[in-house]
JSON list of C-alpha atoms in Angstrom, two decimals:
[
{"chain": "A", "resi": 1, "resn": "UNK", "atom": "CA", "xyz": [-26.46, -39.96, -73.73]},
{"chain": "A", "resi": 2, "resn": "UNK", "atom": "CA", "xyz": [-24.90, -40.77, -70.36]},
{"chain": "A", "resi": 3, "resn": "UNK", "atom": "CA", "xyz": [-27.21, -40.90, -67.36]},
{"chain": "A", "resi": 4, "resn": "UNK", "atom": "CA", "xyz": [-27.03, -38.57, -64.38]},
{"chain": "A", "resi": 5, "resn": "UNK", "atom": "CA", "xyz": [-26.15, -39.55, -60.82]},
{"chain": "A", "resi": 6, "resn": "UNK", "atom": "CA", "xyz": [-28.27, -38.10, -58.04]},
{"chain": "A", "resi": 7, "resn": "UNK", "atom": "CA", "xyz": [-27.26, -38.62, -54.41]},
{"chain": "A", "resi": 8, "resn": "UNK", "atom": "CA", "xyz": [-29.65, -38.25, -51.48]},
{"chain": "A", "resi": 9, "resn": "UNK", "atom": "CA", "xyz": [-27.51, -36.88, -48.65]},
{"chain": "A", "resi": 10, "resn": "UNK", "atom": "CA", "xyz": [-28.27, -35.96, -45.07]},
{"chain": "A", "resi": 11, "resn": "UNK", "atom": "CA", "xyz": [-27.92, -37.11, -41.50]},
{"chain": "A", "resi": 12, "resn": "UNK", "atom": "CA", "xyz": [-29.75, -39.84, -39.63]},
{"chain": "A", "resi": 13, "resn": "UNK", "atom": "CA", "xyz": [-33.50, -39.44, -39.39]},
{"chain": "A", "resi": 14, "resn": "UNK", "atom": "CA", "xyz": [-33.83, -37.18, -42.43]},
{"chain": "A", "resi": 15, "resn": "UNK", "atom": "CA", "xyz": [-35.99, -39.64, -44.40]},
{"chain": "A", "resi": 16, "resn": "UNK", "atom": "CA", "xyz": [-33.63, -40.47, -47.27]},
{"chain": "A", "resi": 17, "resn": "UNK", "atom": "CA", "xyz": [-34.24, -44.22, -47.33]},
{"chain": "A", "resi": 18, "resn": "UNK", "atom": "CA", "xyz": [-38.03, -43.90, -47.22]},
{"chain": "A", "resi": 19, "resn": "UNK", "atom": "CA", "xyz": [-37.92, -41.20, -49.88]},
{"chain": "A", "resi": 20, "resn": "UNK", "atom": "CA", "xyz": [-35.87, -43.45, -52.16]},
{"chain": "A", "resi": 21, "resn": "UNK", "atom": "CA", "xyz": [-38.62, -46.07, -52.03]},
{"chain": "A", "resi": 22, "resn": "UNK", "atom": "CA", "xyz": [-41.32, -43.48, -52.74]},
{"chain": "A", "resi": 23, "resn": "UNK", "atom": "CA", "xyz": [-39.37, -42.15, -55.73]},
{"chain": "A", "resi": 24, "resn": "UNK", "atom": "CA", "xyz": [-39.73, -45.53, -57.45]},
{"chain": "A", "resi": 25, "resn": "UNK", "atom": "CA", "xyz": [-43.38, -44.71, -58.16]},
{"chain": "A", "resi": 26, "resn": "UNK", "atom": "CA", "xyz": [-42.75, -41.04, -59.00]},
{"chain": "A", "resi": 27, "resn": "UNK", "atom": "CA", "xyz": [-40.00, -41.19, -61.61]},
{"chain": "A", "resi": 28, "resn": "UNK", "atom": "CA", "xyz": [-40.40, -42.49, -65.19]},
{"chain": "A", "resi": 29, "resn": "UNK", "atom": "CA", "xyz": [-40.23, -46.29, -65.23]},
{"chain": "A", "resi": 30, "resn": "UNK", "atom": "CA", "xyz": [-37.20, -47.74, -66.97]},
{"chain": "A", "resi": 31, "resn": "UNK", "atom": "CA", "xyz": [-35.23, -44.50, -66.91]},
{"chain": "A", "resi": 32, "resn": "UNK", "atom": "CA", "xyz": [-33.94, -44.76, -63.34]},
{"chain": "A", "resi": 33, "resn": "UNK", "atom": "CA", "xyz": [-31.89, -47.17, -61.26]},
{"chain": "A", "resi": 34, "resn": "UNK", "atom": "CA", "xyz": [-32.17, -46.99, -57.46]},
{"chain": "A", "resi": 35, "resn": "UNK", "atom": "CA", "xyz": [-29.35, -48.05, -55.17]},
{"chain": "A", "resi": 36, "resn": "UNK", "atom": "CA", "xyz": [-27.63, -47.34, -51.86]},
{"chain": "A", "resi": 37, "resn": "UNK", "atom": "CA", "xyz": [-24.28, -47.15, -50.14]},
{"chain": "A", "resi": 38, "resn": "UNK", "atom": "CA", "xyz": [-22.77, -49.01, -48.50]},
{"chain": "A", "resi": 39, "resn": "UNK", "atom": "CA", "xyz": [-24.23, -51.68, -50.78]},
{"chain": "A", "resi": 40, "resn": "UNK", "atom": "CA", "xyz": [-25.65, -51.82, -54.26]},
{"chain": "A", "resi": 41, "resn": "UNK", "atom": "CA", "xyz": [-24.11, -55.15, -55.34]},
{"chain": "A", "resi": 42, "resn": "UNK", "atom": "CA", "xyz": [-24.00, -58.62, -53.82]},
{"chain": "A", "resi": 43, "resn": "UNK", "atom": "CA", "xyz": [-20.36, -58.11, -52.79]},
{"chain": "A", "resi": 44, "resn": "UNK", "atom": "CA", "xyz": [-20.94, -54.63, -51.37]},
{"chain": "A", "resi": 45, "resn": "UNK", "atom": "CA", "xyz": [-24.08, -55.75, -49.51]},
{"chain": "A", "resi": 46, "resn": "UNK", "atom": "CA", "xyz": [-22.06, -58.56, -47.92]},
{"chain": "A", "resi": 47, "resn": "UNK", "atom": "CA", "xyz": [-19.52, -56.00, -46.71]},
{"chain": "A", "resi": 48, "resn": "UNK", "atom": "CA", "xyz": [-22.42, -53.91, -45.37]},
{"chain": "A", "resi": 49, "resn": "UNK", "atom": "CA", "xyz": [-23.42, -56.81, -43.11]},
{"chain": "A", "resi": 50, "resn": "UNK", "atom": "CA", "xyz": [-20.00, -56.61, -41.45]},
{"chain": "A", "resi": 51, "resn": "UNK", "atom": "CA", "xyz": [-20.98, -53.23, -40.03]},
{"chain": "A", "resi": 52, "resn": "UNK", "atom": "CA", "xyz": [-23.97, -54.91, -38.37]},
{"chain": "A", "resi": 53, "resn": "UNK", "atom": "CA", "xyz": [-21.97, -57.78, -36.92]},
{"chain": "A", "resi": 54, "resn": "UNK", "atom": "CA", "xyz": [-21.00, -57.59, -33.27]},
{"chain": "A", "resi": 55, "resn": "UNK", "atom": "CA", "xyz": [-17.31, -58.36, -32.84]},
{"chain": "A", "resi": 56, "resn": "UNK", "atom": "CA", "xyz": [-15.29, -58.67, -29.65]},
{"chain": "A", "resi": 57, "resn": "UNK", "atom": "CA", "xyz": [-13.37, -55.59, -30.84]},
{"chain": "A", "resi": 58, "resn": "UNK", "atom": "CA", "xyz": [-15.18, -53.39, -33.36]},
{"chain": "A", "resi": 59, "resn": "UNK", "atom": "CA", "xyz": [-13.39, -52.20, -36.54]},
{"chain": "A", "resi": 60, "resn": "UNK", "atom": "CA", "xyz": [-11.96, -48.71, -36.13]},
{"chain": "A", "resi": 61, "resn": "UNK", "atom": "CA", "xyz": [-12.40, -45.85, -38.64]},
{"chain": "A", "resi": 62, "resn": "UNK", "atom": "CA", "xyz": [-9.41, -46.94, -40.74]},
{"chain": "A", "resi": 63, "resn": "UNK", "atom": "CA", "xyz": [-10.71, -50.49, -41.07]},
{"chain": "A", "resi": 64, "resn": "UNK", "atom": "CA", "xyz": [-14.24, -49.22, -41.79]},
{"chain": "A", "resi": 65, "resn": "UNK", "atom": "CA", "xyz": [-12.83, -46.98, -44.52]},
{"chain": "A", "resi": 66, "resn": "UNK", "atom": "CA", "xyz": [-11.16, -49.93, -46.25]},
{"chain": "A", "resi": 67, "resn": "UNK", "atom": "CA", "xyz": [-14.43, -51.89, -46.19]},
{"chain": "A", "resi": 68, "resn": "UNK", "atom": "CA", "xyz": [-16.50, -48.99, -47.49]},
{"chain": "A", "resi": 69, "resn": "UNK", "atom": "CA", "xyz": [-14.13, -48.20, -50.35]},
{"chain": "A", "resi": 70, "resn": "UNK", "atom": "CA", "xyz": [-13.84, -51.85, -51.37]},
{"chain": "A", "resi": 71, "resn": "UNK", "atom": "CA", "xyz": [-17.62, -52.04, -51.63]},
{"chain": "A", "resi": 72, "resn": "UNK", "atom": "CA", "xyz": [-17.77, -48.70, -53.44]},
{"chain": "A", "resi": 73, "resn": "UNK", "atom": "CA", "xyz": [-15.19, -49.80, -55.99]},
{"chain": "A", "resi": 74, "resn": "UNK", "atom": "CA", "xyz": [-17.24, -52.90, -56.82]},
{"chain": "A", "resi": 75, "resn": "UNK", "atom": "CA", "xyz": [-20.49, -50.90, -56.86]},
{"chain": "A", "resi": 76, "resn": "UNK", "atom": "CA", "xyz": [-19.16, -48.24, -59.22]},
{"chain": "A", "resi": 77, "resn": "UNK", "atom": "CA", "xyz": [-17.24, -50.60, -61.51]},
{"chain": "A", "resi": 78, "resn": "UNK", "atom": "CA", "xyz": [-19.84, -53.34, -61.94]},
{"chain": "A", "resi": 79, "resn": "UNK", "atom": "CA", "xyz": [-23.14, -51.51, -61.52]},
{"chain": "A", "resi": 80, "resn": "UNK", "atom": "CA", "xyz": [-23.13, -47.72, -61.51]},
{"chain": "A", "resi": 81, "resn": "UNK", "atom": "CA", "xyz": [-20.88, -46.97, -64.49]},
{"chain": "A", "resi": 82, "resn": "UNK", "atom": "CA", "xyz": [-22.49, -49.59, -66.77]},
{"chain": "A", "resi": 83, "resn": "UNK", "atom": "CA", "xyz": [-25.96, -48.27, -65.87]},
{"chain": "A", "resi": 84, "resn": "UNK", "atom": "CA", "xyz": [-24.98, -44.65, -66.51]},
{"chain": "A", "resi": 85, "resn": "UNK", "atom": "CA", "xyz": [-23.33, -45.56, -69.82]},
{"chain": "A", "resi": 86, "resn": "UNK", "atom": "CA", "xyz": [-26.66, -47.05, -70.97]},
{"chain": "A", "resi": 87, "resn": "UNK", "atom": "CA", "xyz": [-28.25, -43.64, -70.46]},
{"chain": "A", "resi": 88, "resn": "UNK", "atom": "CA", "xyz": [-30.11, -44.64, -67.30]},
{"chain": "A", "resi": 89, "resn": "UNK", "atom": "CA", "xyz": [-30.13, -42.20, -64.40]},
{"chain": "A", "resi": 90, "resn": "UNK", "atom": "CA", "xyz": [-29.19, -43.31, -60.87]},
{"chain": "A", "resi": 91, "resn": "UNK", "atom": "CA", "xyz": [-30.63, -42.23, -57.52]},
{"chain": "A", "resi": 92, "resn": "UNK", "atom": "CA", "xyz": [-28.35, -43.34, -54.69]},
{"chain": "A", "resi": 93, "resn": "UNK", "atom": "CA", "xyz": [-29.07, -43.23, -50.95]},
{"chain": "A", "resi": 94, "resn": "UNK", "atom": "CA", "xyz": [-25.75, -41.82, -49.66]},
{"chain": "A", "resi": 95, "resn": "UNK", "atom": "CA", "xyz": [-22.39, -41.83, -51.45]},
{"chain": "A", "resi": 96, "resn": "UNK", "atom": "CA", "xyz": [-18.91, -40.72, -50.48]},
{"chain": "A", "resi": 97, "resn": "UNK", "atom": "CA", "xyz": [-20.13, -37.69, -48.49]},
{"chain": "A", "resi": 98, "resn": "UNK", "atom": "CA", "xyz": [-21.19, -40.13, -45.77]},
{"chain": "A", "resi": 99, "resn": "UNK", "atom": "CA", "xyz": [-17.71, -41.64, -45.66]},
{"chain": "A", "resi": 100, "resn": "UNK", "atom": "CA", "xyz": [-16.33, -38.19, -44.94]},
{"chain": "A", "resi": 101, "resn": "UNK", "atom": "CA", "xyz": [-18.93, -37.62, -42.22]},
{"chain": "A", "resi": 102, "resn": "UNK", "atom": "CA", "xyz": [-18.62, -41.01, -40.52]},
{"chain": "A", "resi": 103, "resn": "UNK", "atom": "CA", "xyz": [-15.13, -42.45, -41.08]},
{"chain": "A", "resi": 104, "resn": "UNK", "atom": "CA", "xyz": [-13.08, -39.30, -41.78]},
{"chain": "A", "resi": 105, "resn": "UNK", "atom": "CA", "xyz": [-14.83, -36.88, -39.48]},
{"chain": "A", "resi": 106, "resn": "UNK", "atom": "CA", "xyz": [-12.74, -37.60, -36.44]},
{"chain": "A", "resi": 107, "resn": "UNK", "atom": "CA", "xyz": [-10.66, -40.73, -36.30]},
{"chain": "A", "resi": 108, "resn": "UNK", "atom": "CA", "xyz": [-9.72, -41.35, -32.71]},
{"chain": "A", "resi": 109, "resn": "UNK", "atom": "CA", "xyz": [-7.06, -43.90, -33.70]},
{"chain": "A", "resi": 110, "resn": "UNK", "atom": "CA", "xyz": [-5.38, -42.56, -36.82]},
{"chain": "A", "resi": 111, "resn": "UNK", "atom": "CA", "xyz": [-6.28, -38.87, -36.88]},
{"chain": "A", "resi": 112, "resn": "UNK", "atom": "CA", "xyz": [-5.80, -36.90, -40.10]},
{"chain": "A", "resi": 113, "resn": "UNK", "atom": "CA", "xyz": [-4.18, -39.89, -41.84]},
{"chain": "A", "resi": 114, "resn": "UNK", "atom": "CA", "xyz": [-7.63, -41.44, -42.38]},
{"chain": "A", "resi": 115, "resn": "UNK", "atom": "CA", "xyz": [-8.86, -38.33, -44.21]},
{"chain": "A", "resi": 116, "resn": "UNK", "atom": "CA", "xyz": [-5.74, -38.25, -46.38]},
{"chain": "A", "resi": 117, "resn": "UNK", "atom": "CA", "xyz": [-6.12, -41.92, -47.22]},
{"chain": "A", "resi": 118, "resn": "UNK", "atom": "CA", "xyz": [-9.80, -41.42, -48.06]},
{"chain": "A", "resi": 119, "resn": "UNK", "atom": "CA", "xyz": [-9.04, -39.05, -50.94]},
{"chain": "A", "resi": 120, "resn": "UNK", "atom": "CA", "xyz": [-6.56, -41.48, -52.51]},
{"chain": "A", "resi": 121, "resn": "UNK", "atom": "CA", "xyz": [-8.76, -44.56, -52.05]},
{"chain": "A", "resi": 122, "resn": "UNK", "atom": "CA", "xyz": [-11.98, -42.85, -53.05]},
{"chain": "A", "resi": 123, "resn": "UNK", "atom": "CA", "xyz": [-10.47, -41.52, -56.26]},
{"chain": "A", "resi": 124, "resn": "UNK", "atom": "CA", "xyz": [-9.51, -45.09, -57.21]},
{"chain": "A", "resi": 125, "resn": "UNK", "atom": "CA", "xyz": [-12.81, -46.60, -56.01]},
{"chain": "A", "resi": 126, "resn": "UNK", "atom": "CA", "xyz": [-14.99, -44.15, -57.96]},
{"chain": "A", "resi": 127, "resn": "UNK", "atom": "CA", "xyz": [-12.76, -43.95, -61.02]},
{"chain": "A", "resi": 128, "resn": "UNK", "atom": "CA", "xyz": [-13.45, -40.24, -60.99]},
{"chain": "A", "resi": 129, "resn": "UNK", "atom": "CA", "xyz": [-17.24, -40.67, -60.92]},
{"chain": "A", "resi": 130, "resn": "UNK", "atom": "CA", "xyz": [-18.90, -37.69, -59.25]},
{"chain": "A", "resi": 131, "resn": "UNK", "atom": "CA", "xyz": [-22.59, -37.02, -58.62]},
{"chain": "A", "resi": 132, "resn": "UNK", "atom": "CA", "xyz": [-24.28, -34.60, -61.01]},
{"chain": "A", "resi": 133, "resn": "UNK", "atom": "CA", "xyz": [-26.35, -33.37, -58.09]},
{"chain": "A", "resi": 134, "resn": "UNK", "atom": "CA", "xyz": [-26.44, -33.86, -54.33]},
{"chain": "A", "resi": 135, "resn": "UNK", "atom": "CA", "xyz": [-29.97, -33.52, -52.97]},
{"chain": "A", "resi": 136, "resn": "UNK", "atom": "CA", "xyz": [-29.37, -32.61, -49.35]},
{"chain": "A", "resi": 137, "resn": "UNK", "atom": "CA", "xyz": [-32.12, -33.33, -46.84]},
{"chain": "A", "resi": 138, "resn": "UNK", "atom": "CA", "xyz": [-32.05, -30.23, -44.68]},
{"chain": "A", "resi": 139, "resn": "UNK", "atom": "CA", "xyz": [-33.26, -31.00, -41.18]},
{"chain": "A", "resi": 140, "resn": "UNK", "atom": "CA", "xyz": [-32.72, -28.80, -38.11]},
{"chain": "A", "resi": 141, "resn": "UNK", "atom": "CA", "xyz": [-30.32, -30.48, -35.72]},
{"chain": "A", "resi": 142, "resn": "UNK", "atom": "CA", "xyz": [-32.76, -30.50, -32.79]},
{"chain": "A", "resi": 143, "resn": "UNK", "atom": "CA", "xyz": [-35.44, -32.17, -34.95]},
{"chain": "A", "resi": 144, "resn": "UNK", "atom": "CA", "xyz": [-32.93, -34.75, -36.20]},
{"chain": "A", "resi": 145, "resn": "UNK", "atom": "CA", "xyz": [-31.83, -35.64, -32.67]},
{"chain": "A", "resi": 146, "resn": "UNK", "atom": "CA", "xyz": [-35.46, -35.96, -31.56]},
{"chain": "A", "resi": 147, "resn": "UNK", "atom": "CA", "xyz": [-36.29, -38.28, -34.47]},
{"chain": "A", "resi": 148, "resn": "UNK", "atom": "CA", "xyz": [-33.25, -40.42, -33.77]},
{"chain": "A", "resi": 149, "resn": "UNK", "atom": "CA", "xyz": [-34.11, -40.72, -30.09]},
{"chain": "A", "resi": 150, "resn": "UNK", "atom": "CA", "xyz": [-37.74, -41.70, -30.79]},
{"chain": "A", "resi": 151, "resn": "UNK", "atom": "CA", "xyz": [-37.37, -44.09, -33.72]},
{"chain": "A", "resi": 152, "resn": "UNK", "atom": "CA", "xyz": [-37.75, -47.81, -32.95]},
{"chain": "A", "resi": 153, "resn": "UNK", "atom": "CA", "xyz": [-34.63, -49.93, -33.06]},
{"chain": "A", "resi": 154, "resn": "UNK", "atom": "CA", "xyz": [-34.51, -52.54, -35.80]},
{"chain": "A", "resi": 155, "resn": "UNK", "atom": "CA", "xyz": [-33.90, -56.18, -35.01]},
{"chain": "A", "resi": 156, "resn": "UNK", "atom": "CA", "xyz": [-30.23, -57.07, -34.82]},
{"chain": "A", "resi": 157, "resn": "UNK", "atom": "CA", "xyz": [-27.04, -55.33, -33.83]},
{"chain": "A", "resi": 158, "resn": "UNK", "atom": "CA", "xyz": [-26.18, -51.95, -35.34]},
{"chain": "A", "resi": 159, "resn": "UNK", "atom": "CA", "xyz": [-23.25, -49.99, -33.86]},
{"chain": "A", "resi": 160, "resn": "UNK", "atom": "CA", "xyz": [-24.61, -46.77, -35.34]},
{"chain": "A", "resi": 161, "resn": "UNK", "atom": "CA", "xyz": [-27.64, -47.08, -33.02]},
{"chain": "A", "resi": 162, "resn": "UNK", "atom": "CA", "xyz": [-25.25, -46.29, -30.17]},
{"chain": "A", "resi": 163, "resn": "UNK", "atom": "CA", "xyz": [-23.81, -43.10, -31.64]},
{"chain": "A", "resi": 164, "resn": "UNK", "atom": "CA", "xyz": [-24.11, -40.32, -29.08]},
{"chain": "A", "resi": 165, "resn": "UNK", "atom": "CA", "xyz": [-25.96, -37.04, -29.58]},
{"chain": "A", "resi": 166, "resn": "UNK", "atom": "CA", "xyz": [-22.56, -35.33, -29.68]},
{"chain": "A", "resi": 167, "resn": "UNK", "atom": "CA", "xyz": [-21.40, -37.61, -32.49]},
{"chain": "A", "resi": 168, "resn": "UNK", "atom": "CA", "xyz": [-24.65, -37.11, -34.44]},
{"chain": "A", "resi": 169, "resn": "UNK", "atom": "CA", "xyz": [-24.07, -33.37, -34.10]},
{"chain": "A", "resi": 170, "resn": "UNK", "atom": "CA", "xyz": [-20.54, -33.73, -35.49]},
{"chain": "A", "resi": 171, "resn": "UNK", "atom": "CA", "xyz": [-21.85, -35.82, -38.40]},
{"chain": "A", "resi": 172, "resn": "UNK", "atom": "CA", "xyz": [-24.58, -33.24, -39.10]},
{"chain": "A", "resi": 173, "resn": "UNK", "atom": "CA", "xyz": [-22.01, -30.44, -39.27]},
{"chain": "A", "resi": 174, "resn": "UNK", "atom": "CA", "xyz": [-19.60, -32.51, -41.39]},
{"chain": "A", "resi": 175, "resn": "UNK", "atom": "CA", "xyz": [-22.30, -33.19, -44.00]},
{"chain": "A", "resi": 176, "resn": "UNK", "atom": "CA", "xyz": [-23.31, -29.52, -44.11]},
{"chain": "A", "resi": 177, "resn": "UNK", "atom": "CA", "xyz": [-19.71, -28.46, -44.50]},
{"chain": "A", "resi": 178, "resn": "UNK", "atom": "CA", "xyz": [-19.14, -30.92, -47.35]},
{"chain": "A", "resi": 179, "resn": "UNK", "atom": "CA", "xyz": [-22.23, -30.34, -49.49]},
{"chain": "A", "resi": 180, "resn": "UNK", "atom": "CA", "xyz": [-21.91, -26.58, -49.56]},
{"chain": "A", "resi": 181, "resn": "UNK", "atom": "CA", "xyz": [-18.85, -27.01, -51.81]},
{"chain": "A", "resi": 182, "resn": "UNK", "atom": "CA", "xyz": [-20.69, -29.33, -54.22]},
{"chain": "A", "resi": 183, "resn": "UNK", "atom": "CA", "xyz": [-23.36, -28.94, -56.87]},
{"chain": "A", "resi": 184, "resn": "UNK", "atom": "CA", "xyz": [-26.32, -29.41, -54.56]},
{"chain": "A", "resi": 185, "resn": "UNK", "atom": "CA", "xyz": [-29.86, -28.38, -53.74]},
{"chain": "A", "resi": 186, "resn": "UNK", "atom": "CA", "xyz": [-31.42, -28.41, -50.29]},
{"chain": "A", "resi": 187, "resn": "UNK", "atom": "CA", "xyz": [-34.86, -29.87, -49.60]},
{"chain": "A", "resi": 188, "resn": "UNK", "atom": "CA", "xyz": [-36.93, -29.32, -46.47]},
{"chain": "A", "resi": 189, "resn": "UNK", "atom": "CA", "xyz": [-36.84, -32.68, -44.69]},
{"chain": "A", "resi": 190, "resn": "UNK", "atom": "CA", "xyz": [-39.44, -31.52, -42.16]},
{"chain": "A", "resi": 191, "resn": "UNK", "atom": "CA", "xyz": [-42.09, -31.95, -44.88]},
{"chain": "A", "resi": 192, "resn": "UNK", "atom": "CA", "xyz": [-44.39, -34.98, -44.68]},
{"chain": "A", "resi": 193, "resn": "UNK", "atom": "CA", "xyz": [-42.67, -37.86, -46.48]},
{"chain": "A", "resi": 194, "resn": "UNK", "atom": "CA", "xyz": [-45.12, -37.94, -49.41]},
{"chain": "A", "resi": 195, "resn": "UNK", "atom": "CA", "xyz": [-44.61, -34.21, -50.02]},
{"chain": "A", "resi": 196, "resn": "UNK", "atom": "CA", "xyz": [-40.86, -34.57, -49.60]},
{"chain": "A", "resi": 197, "resn": "UNK", "atom": "CA", "xyz": [-40.77, -37.33, -52.22]},
{"chain": "A", "resi": 198, "resn": "UNK", "atom": "CA", "xyz": [-42.85, -35.18, -54.58]},
{"chain": "A", "resi": 199, "resn": "UNK", "atom": "CA", "xyz": [-40.37, -32.33, -54.21]},
{"chain": "A", "resi": 200, "resn": "UNK", "atom": "CA", "xyz": [-37.33, -34.54, -54.78]},
{"chain": "A", "resi": 201, "resn": "UNK", "atom": "CA", "xyz": [-38.98, -36.08, -57.86]},
{"chain": "A", "resi": 202, "resn": "UNK", "atom": "CA", "xyz": [-39.71, -32.60, -59.19]},
{"chain": "A", "resi": 203, "resn": "UNK", "atom": "CA", "xyz": [-36.06, -31.58, -58.76]},
{"chain": "A", "resi": 204, "resn": "UNK", "atom": "CA", "xyz": [-34.77, -34.70, -60.51]},
{"chain": "A", "resi": 205, "resn": "UNK", "atom": "CA", "xyz": [-37.22, -34.47, -63.41]},
{"chain": "A", "resi": 206, "resn": "UNK", "atom": "CA", "xyz": [-36.46, -30.77, -63.84]},
{"chain": "A", "resi": 207, "resn": "UNK", "atom": "CA", "xyz": [-32.71, -31.45, -63.83]},
{"chain": "A", "resi": 208, "resn": "UNK", "atom": "CA", "xyz": [-33.03, -34.18, -66.45]},
{"chain": "A", "resi": 209, "resn": "UNK", "atom": "CA", "xyz": [-35.66, -32.45, -68.54]},
{"chain": "A", "resi": 210, "resn": "UNK", "atom": "CA", "xyz": [-37.73, -35.66, -68.62]}
]
């Protein structure tokens, strides 16, 4: 039997990355593979570092899109599809919904052309692979903005640390608009992280029947 792909979606500050780590002790050992995007393979992780490199002129949305889809293609082809074909389930922190929210949301340089290009590139990069279920971390916008403002900055450069409240709001709305047309379930991301991880694990186990 082919494995199922679960994607943890949501805006900044929702707790997806921490939840992914907690799920490793809550889901049956050996039956799940945990990964993230951008990233998931040595090649894709190397591309991810480009986003955290400070250049004299930063890559625009079009150039970011090319990087993301190149990494996604490698991730899907060499890791995700082989894992799923072995009957192992995957839990992924973000997938192509984040590309829509970040790179395609509002390209200042190339406009609607970036969104049109996304659909063509993403179809090739994923080879038609679609999540069986998006688990969307539902967090009120005001709470999300407060968490983002109060969280400590990590060491090193990250251009996404400088995203304005207005841009975070646009990303929040873009993610909500996207997931409502997918097979998804919402979880209350205001819950304490341990309880949130318990709820996500329950949803995944119930979906798989394991």
